[in-house]
Amino acid sequence: FYDVTDQIRAENALRQSEARHRALVEHLPAVVYIDRAEGEQQTLYMSPQVEAVLGYTPAEWISDWKLWENSIHPEDRERILNRDAITDKTGEPFSEEYRLIARDGKTVWIQDEATLIRDEAGNPIYWQGFMLDVTSKKEAQNALGEVARAYRGLFDSVTDAIYIQDSAGRFLDVNLGAVNMYGYPREFFLGKTPDVLSAPSKNDMEAVMKAAELTFKGVPQQFEFWGLRHNGEIFPKDVRLYKGT
């Protein structure tokens, strides 16, 4: 007879540890997966969250390796498959944002992160990773982009010169009206102060800076300013300063 008490205890402890690990993984707000690192490509584990995100069961995902490849959005497929091939060769972490097509045809933005796990001898064992649904974030970014483009279009449609300055009076942005008025490219203005646009001896720059200070204290200012175009022409213009929100 052999005393197998310690063996049974060890096996029970291992099963309990695996159960706790699985419970933790299956409650994460991400799809966790494990892929074979050597030999035939195969998904060894896929957490249940994949069904909520993409409409496929873990069993379907595990049984068909091509399911992932075929689900990649056509516009992202070449980039992602090339990146995947590189990481398979080098073993460097995989970190990409791309689109997958769900079972119902919906486009889902995914942040995919995977790390190669090796044994004690340094041999590759498997890829462990997660896929996070970032569709809401991407939609918000796209919406902000649309707002920014609409703002830029409105900003540049005004024929008068409009400037955005920081508390030190440096230009943060100018519209197309300022570009046309002075004859300089937009990049020329950025980081500079109004004195570069001033006609020598025509303006009291100390008074101009004082007006800017008052504006940043919430007191709107209006005064006449003599501008100097890129071609050397001097011209008068009406300046109005307001503090932004």
mmCIF file of N, CA and C in Angstrom, residues 40-119:
data_model
loop_
_atom_site.group_PDB
_atom_site.id
_atom_site.type_symbol
_atom_site.label_atom_id
_atom_site.label_comp_id
_atom_site.label_asym_id
_atom_site.label_seq_id
_atom_site.Cartn_x
_atom_site.Cartn_y
_atom_site.Cartn_z
ATOM 1 N N GLU A 40 1.438 23.536 -35.444
ATOM 2 C CA GLU A 40 0.211 23.953 -36.116
ATOM 3 C C GLU A 40 -0.495 25.053 -35.323
ATOM 4 N N GLN A 41 -0.927 26.107 -36.028
ATOM 5 C CA GLN A 41 -1.609 27.203 -35.363
ATOM 6 C C GLN A 41 -2.942 26.726 -34.782
ATOM 7 N N GLN A 42 -3.165 27.070 -33.522
ATOM 8 C CA GLN A 42 -4.391 26.637 -32.867
ATOM 9 C C GLN A 42 -4.663 27.505 -31.643
ATOM 10 N N THR A 43 -5.931 27.842 -31.445
ATOM 11 C CA THR A 43 -6.348 28.510 -30.221
ATOM 12 C C THR A 43 -6.634 27.437 -29.181
ATOM 13 N N LEU A 44 -5.946 27.521 -28.055
ATOM 14 C CA LEU A 44 -6.093 26.516 -27.006
ATOM 15 C C LEU A 44 -7.173 26.886 -25.998
ATOM 16 N N TYR A 45 -7.381 28.184 -25.831
ATOM 17 C CA TYR A 45 -8.398 28.644 -24.880
ATOM 18 C C TYR A 45 -8.962 29.974 -25.353
ATOM 19 N N MET A 46 -10.258 30.141 -25.189
ATOM 20 C CA MET A 46 -10.925 31.397 -25.505
ATOM 21 C C MET A 46 -11.980 31.629 -24.431
ATOM 22 N N SER A 47 -11.936 32.776 -23.767
ATOM 23 C CA SER A 47 -12.873 33.031 -22.673
ATOM 24 C C SER A 47 -14.277 33.297 -23.208
ATOM 25 N N PRO A 48 -15.296 33.068 -22.379
ATOM 26 C CA PRO A 48 -16.696 33.200 -22.821
ATOM 27 C C PRO A 48 -17.069 34.594 -23.319
ATOM 28 N N GLN A 49 -16.311 35.629 -22.913
ATOM 29 C CA GLN A 49 -16.649 36.996 -23.311
ATOM 30 C C GLN A 49 -16.659 37.183 -24.826
ATOM 31 N N VAL A 50 -15.994 36.272 -25.557
ATOM 32 C CA VAL A 50 -15.926 36.415 -27.012
ATOM 33 C C VAL A 50 -17.316 36.381 -27.636
ATOM 34 N N GLU A 51 -18.241 35.641 -27.029
ATOM 35 C CA GLU A 51 -19.583 35.546 -27.603
ATOM 36 C C GLU A 51 -20.326 36.871 -27.502
ATOM 37 N N ALA A 52 -20.152 37.591 -26.374
ATOM 38 C CA ALA A 52 -20.811 38.885 -26.209
ATOM 39 C C ALA A 52 -20.218 39.934 -27.144
ATOM 40 N N VAL A 53 -18.920 39.822 -27.426
ATOM 41 C CA VAL A 53 -18.241 40.824 -28.253
ATOM 42 C C VAL A 53 -18.412 40.551 -29.739
ATOM 43 N N LEU A 54 -18.260 39.278 -30.143
ATOM 44 C CA LEU A 54 -18.237 38.956 -31.567
ATOM 45 C C LEU A 54 -19.325 37.983 -32.016
ATOM 46 N N GLY A 55 -20.074 37.417 -31.082
ATOM 47 C CA GLY A 55 -21.178 36.543 -31.462
ATOM 48 C C GLY A 55 -20.805 35.094 -31.690
ATOM 49 N N TYR A 56 -19.520 34.734 -31.530
ATOM 50 C CA TYR A 56 -19.075 33.353 -31.697
ATOM 51 C C TYR A 56 -18.815 32.722 -30.332
ATOM 52 N N THR A 57 -19.122 31.441 -30.187
ATOM 53 C CA THR A 57 -18.854 30.751 -28.936
ATOM 54 C C THR A 57 -17.365 30.422 -28.848
ATOM 55 N N PRO A 58 -16.835 30.218 -27.638
ATOM 56 C CA PRO A 58 -15.439 29.800 -27.510
ATOM 57 C C PRO A 58 -15.147 28.530 -28.303
ATOM 58 N N ALA A 59 -16.094 27.586 -28.311
ATOM 59 C CA ALA A 59 -15.888 26.328 -29.037
ATOM 60 C C ALA A 59 -15.723 26.578 -30.532
ATOM 61 N N GLU A 60 -16.528 27.482 -31.089
ATOM 62 C CA GLU A 60 -16.408 27.807 -32.517
ATOM 63 C C GLU A 60 -15.055 28.439 -32.807
ATOM 64 N N TRP A 61 -14.630 29.316 -31.917
ATOM 65 C CA TRP A 61 -13.351 30.011 -32.116
ATOM 66 C C TRP A 61 -12.186 29.031 -32.050
ATOM 67 N N ILE A 62 -12.250 28.095 -31.093
ATOM 68 C CA ILE A 62 -11.161 27.130 -30.911
ATOM 69 C C ILE A 62 -11.108 26.122 -32.060
ATOM 70 N N SER A 63 -12.253 25.740 -32.575
ATOM 71 C CA SER A 63 -12.303 24.699 -33.618
ATOM 72 C C SER A 63 -11.864 25.199 -34.987
ATOM 73 N N ASP A 64 -11.859 26.511 -35.192
ATOM 74 C CA ASP A 64 -11.533 27.057 -36.525
ATOM 75 C C ASP A 64 -10.531 28.200 -36.390
ATOM 76 N N TRP A 65 -9.253 27.891 -36.591
ATOM 77 C CA TRP A 65 -8.211 28.908 -36.463
ATOM 78 C C TRP A 65 -8.419 30.046 -37.451
ATOM 79 N N LYS A 66 -8.951 29.738 -38.628
ATOM 80 C CA LYS A 66 -9.145 30.752 -39.668
ATOM 81 C C LYS A 66 -10.252 31.747 -39.326
ATOM 82 N N LEU A 67 -11.040 31.446 -38.305
ATOM 83 C CA LEU A 67 -12.147 32.331 -37.942
ATOM 84 C C LEU A 67 -11.642 33.721 -37.596
ATOM 85 N N TRP A 68 -10.538 33.790 -36.844
ATOM 86 C CA TRP A 68 -9.959 35.101 -36.503
ATOM 87 C C TRP A 68 -9.500 35.823 -37.769
ATOM 88 N N GLU A 69 -8.736 35.128 -38.597
ATOM 89 C CA GLU A 69 -8.208 35.736 -39.820
ATOM 90 C C GLU A 69 -9.332 36.220 -40.729
ATOM 91 N N ASN A 70 -10.363 35.399 -40.893
ATOM 92 C CA ASN A 70 -11.472 35.755 -41.775
ATOM 93 C C ASN A 70 -12.356 36.859 -41.208
ATOM 94 N N SER A 71 -12.272 37.082 -39.886
ATOM 95 C CA SER A 71 -13.089 38.115 -39.253
ATOM 96 C C SER A 71 -12.444 39.492 -39.309
ATOM 97 N N ILE A 72 -11.172 39.562 -39.643
ATOM 98 C CA ILE A 72 -10.482 40.857 -39.691
ATOM 99 C C ILE A 72 -11.069 41.715 -40.812
ATOM 100 N N HIS A 73 -11.331 42.958 -40.506
ATOM 101 C CA HIS A 73 -11.882 43.882 -41.502
ATOM 102 C C HIS A 73 -10.956 43.926 -42.724
ATOM 103 N N PRO A 74 -11.512 43.889 -43.937
ATOM 104 C CA PRO A 74 -10.684 43.882 -45.148
ATOM 105 C C PRO A 74 -9.645 44.996 -45.198
ATOM 106 N N GLU A 75 -9.975 46.172 -44.689
ATOM 107 C CA GLU A 75 -9.036 47.290 -44.739
ATOM 108 C C GLU A 75 -7.888 47.129 -43.743
ATOM 109 N N ASP A 76 -8.045 46.246 -42.754
ATOM 110 C CA ASP A 76 -7.005 46.036 -41.741
ATOM 111 C C ASP A 76 -6.264 44.714 -41.921
ATOM 112 N N ARG A 77 -6.798 43.825 -42.763
ATOM 113 C CA ARG A 77 -6.318 42.439 -42.806
ATOM 114 C C ARG A 77 -4.831 42.338 -43.150
ATOM 115 N N GLU A 78 -4.402 42.982 -44.210
ATOM 116 C CA GLU A 78 -2.998 42.852 -44.626
ATOM 117 C C GLU A 78 -2.051 43.345 -43.531
ATOM 118 N N ARG A 79 -2.378 44.497 -42.947
ATOM 119 C CA ARG A 79 -1.521 45.068 -41.897
ATOM 120 C C ARG A 79 -1.433 44.138 -40.686
ATOM 121 N N ILE A 80 -2.557 43.613 -40.251
ATOM 122 C CA ILE A 80 -2.575 42.782 -39.050
ATOM 123 C C ILE A 80 -1.915 41.426 -39.294
ATOM 124 N N LEU A 81 -2.180 40.810 -40.432
ATOM 125 C CA LEU A 81 -1.569 39.513 -40.719
ATOM 126 C C LEU A 81 -0.053 39.641 -40.882
ATOM 127 N N ASN A 82 0.401 40.736 -41.481
ATOM 128 C CA ASN A 82 1.843 40.959 -41.593
ATOM 129 C C ASN A 82 2.464 41.154 -40.212
ATOM 130 N N ARG A 83 1.771 41.923 -39.371
ATOM 131 C CA ARG A 83 2.254 42.152 -38.016
ATOM 132 C C ARG A 83 2.288 40.848 -37.230
ATOM 133 N N ASP A 84 1.262 40.010 -37.403
ATOM 134 C CA ASP A 84 1.185 38.727 -36.720
ATOM 135 C C ASP A 84 2.336 37.817 -37.141
ATOM 136 N N ALA A 85 2.642 37.824 -38.428
ATOM 137 C CA ALA A 85 3.740 36.994 -38.932
ATOM 138 C C ALA A 85 5.081 37.440 -38.351
ATOM 139 N N ILE A 86 5.258 38.739 -38.210
ATOM 140 C CA ILE A 86 6.511 39.270 -37.643
ATOM 141 C C ILE A 86 6.666 38.851 -36.186
ATOM 142 N N THR A 87 5.605 39.006 -35.405
ATOM 143 C CA THR A 87 5.693 38.650 -33.983
ATOM 144 C C THR A 87 5.884 37.145 -33.800
ATOM 145 N N ASP A 88 5.308 36.339 -34.693
ATOM 146 C CA ASP A 88 5.524 34.893 -34.617
ATOM 147 C C ASP A 88 7.000 34.553 -34.803
ATOM 148 N N LYS A 89 7.676 35.297 -35.677
ATOM 149 C CA LYS A 89 9.100 35.036 -35.949
ATOM 150 C C LYS A 89 10.008 35.591 -34.848
ATOM 151 N N THR A 90 9.700 36.770 -34.383
ATOM 152 C CA THR A 90 10.595 37.444 -33.438
ATOM 153 C C THR A 90 10.258 37.168 -31.973
ATOM 154 N N GLY A 91 8.995 36.843 -31.694
ATOM 155 C CA GLY A 91 8.588 36.637 -30.311
ATOM 156 C C GLY A 91 8.314 37.918 -29.555
ATOM 157 N N GLU A 92 8.369 39.054 -30.247
ATOM 158 C CA GLU A 92 8.082 40.323 -29.579
ATOM 159 C C GLU A 92 6.590 40.443 -29.312
ATOM 160 N N PRO A 93 6.198 41.219 -28.309
ATOM 161 C CA PRO A 93 4.764 41.343 -27.975
ATOM 162 C C PRO A 93 3.961 41.857 -29.162
ATOM 163 N N PHE A 94 2.726 41.375 -29.249
ATOM 164 C CA PHE A 94 1.789 41.824 -30.277
ATOM 165 C C PHE A 94 0.884 42.861 -29.636
ATOM 166 N N SER A 95 0.794 44.035 -30.240
ATOM 167 C CA SER A 95 -0.055 45.107 -29.709
ATOM 168 C C SER A 95 -0.601 45.912 -30.876
ATOM 169 N N GLU A 96 -1.872 45.695 -31.179
ATOM 170 C CA GLU A 96 -2.472 46.350 -32.334
ATOM 171 C C GLU A 96 -3.928 46.722 -32.055
ATOM 172 N N GLU A 97 -4.369 47.782 -32.697
ATOM 173 C CA GLU A 97 -5.770 48.178 -32.684
ATOM 174 C C GLU A 97 -6.301 47.997 -34.097
ATOM 175 N N TYR A 98 -7.393 47.250 -34.227
ATOM 176 C CA TYR A 98 -7.928 46.960 -35.561
ATOM 177 C C TYR A 98 -9.404 46.589 -35.448
ATOM 178 N N ARG A 99 -10.026 46.319 -36.589
ATOM 179 C CA ARG A 99 -11.447 46.013 -36.629
ATOM 180 C C ARG A 99 -11.694 44.532 -36.937
ATOM 181 N N LEU A 100 -12.676 43.967 -36.239
ATOM 182 C CA LEU A 100 -13.158 42.630 -36.541
ATOM 183 C C LEU A 100 -14.631 42.730 -36.949
ATOM 184 N N ILE A 101 -15.059 41.839 -37.822
ATOM 185 C CA ILE A 101 -16.459 41.776 -38.223
ATOM 186 C C ILE A 101 -17.130 40.689 -37.400
ATOM 187 N N ALA A 102 -18.120 41.055 -36.599
ATOM 188 C CA ALA A 102 -18.834 40.107 -35.752
ATOM 189 C C ALA A 102 -19.758 39.218 -36.596
ATOM 190 N N ARG A 103 -20.303 38.201 -35.978
ATOM 191 C CA ARG A 103 -21.188 37.264 -36.677
ATOM 192 C C ARG A 103 -22.361 37.985 -37.339
ATOM 193 N N ASP A 104 -22.900 39.024 -36.666
ATOM 194 C CA ASP A 104 -24.066 39.735 -37.207
ATOM 195 C C ASP A 104 -23.688 40.828 -38.206
ATOM 196 N N GLY A 105 -22.395 40.897 -38.568
ATOM 197 C CA GLY A 105 -21.945 41.883 -39.545
ATOM 198 C C GLY A 105 -21.513 43.204 -38.952
ATOM 199 N N LYS A 106 -21.670 43.360 -37.663
ATOM 200 C CA LYS A 106 -21.283 44.604 -36.996
ATOM 201 C C LYS A 106 -19.765 44.723 -36.942
ATOM 202 N N THR A 107 -19.258 45.946 -37.118
ATOM 203 C CA THR A 107 -17.821 46.203 -37.014
ATOM 204 C C THR A 107 -17.468 46.505 -35.563
ATOM 205 N N VAL A 108 -16.485 45.783 -35.052
ATOM 206 C CA VAL A 108 -16.053 45.945 -33.664
ATOM 207 C C VAL A 108 -14.577 46.329 -33.646
ATOM 208 N N TRP A 109 -14.269 47.450 -33.021
ATOM 209 C CA TRP A 109 -12.870 47.862 -32.855
ATOM 210 C C TRP A 109 -12.265 47.094 -31.682
ATOM 211 N N ILE A 110 -11.097 46.517 -31.897
ATOM 212 C CA ILE A 110 -10.436 45.674 -30.902
ATOM 213 C C ILE A 110 -9.037 46.214 -30.581
ATOM 214 N N GLN A 111 -8.709 46.239 -29.290
ATOM 215 C CA GLN A 111 -7.318 46.440 -28.875
ATOM 216 C C GLN A 111 -6.802 45.055 -28.496
ATOM 217 N N ASP A 112 -5.853 44.543 -29.265
ATOM 218 C CA ASP A 112 -5.356 43.171 -29.105
ATOM 219 C C ASP A 112 -3.932 43.215 -28.552
ATOM 220 N N GLU A 113 -3.734 42.595 -27.402
ATOM 221 C CA GLU A 113 -2.423 42.553 -26.753
ATOM 222 C C GLU A 113 -2.073 41.105 -26.455
ATOM 223 N N ALA A 114 -0.880 40.664 -26.867
ATOM 224 C CA ALA A 114 -0.468 39.283 -26.606
ATOM 225 C C ALA A 114 1.013 39.221 -26.270
ATOM 226 N N THR A 115 1.360 38.292 -25.376
ATOM 227 C CA THR A 115 2.746 38.110 -24.945
ATOM 228 C C THR A 115 3.127 36.640 -25.105
ATOM 229 N N LEU A 116 4.339 36.394 -25.578
ATOM 230 C CA LEU A 116 4.821 35.025 -25.757
ATOM 231 C C LEU A 116 5.304 34.481 -24.410
ATOM 232 N N ILE A 117 4.780 33.322 -24.010
ATOM 233 C CA ILE A 117 5.191 32.660 -22.781
ATOM 234 C C ILE A 117 6.184 31.551 -23.131
ATOM 235 N N ARG A 118 7.305 31.505 -22.420
ATOM 236 C CA ARG A 118 8.350 30.513 -22.684
ATOM 237 C C ARG A 118 8.534 29.603 -21.470
ATOM 238 N N ASP A 119 9.126 28.428 -21.718
ATOM 239 C CA ASP A 119 9.437 27.533 -20.605
ATOM 240 C C ASP A 119 10.766 27.939 -19.973
#
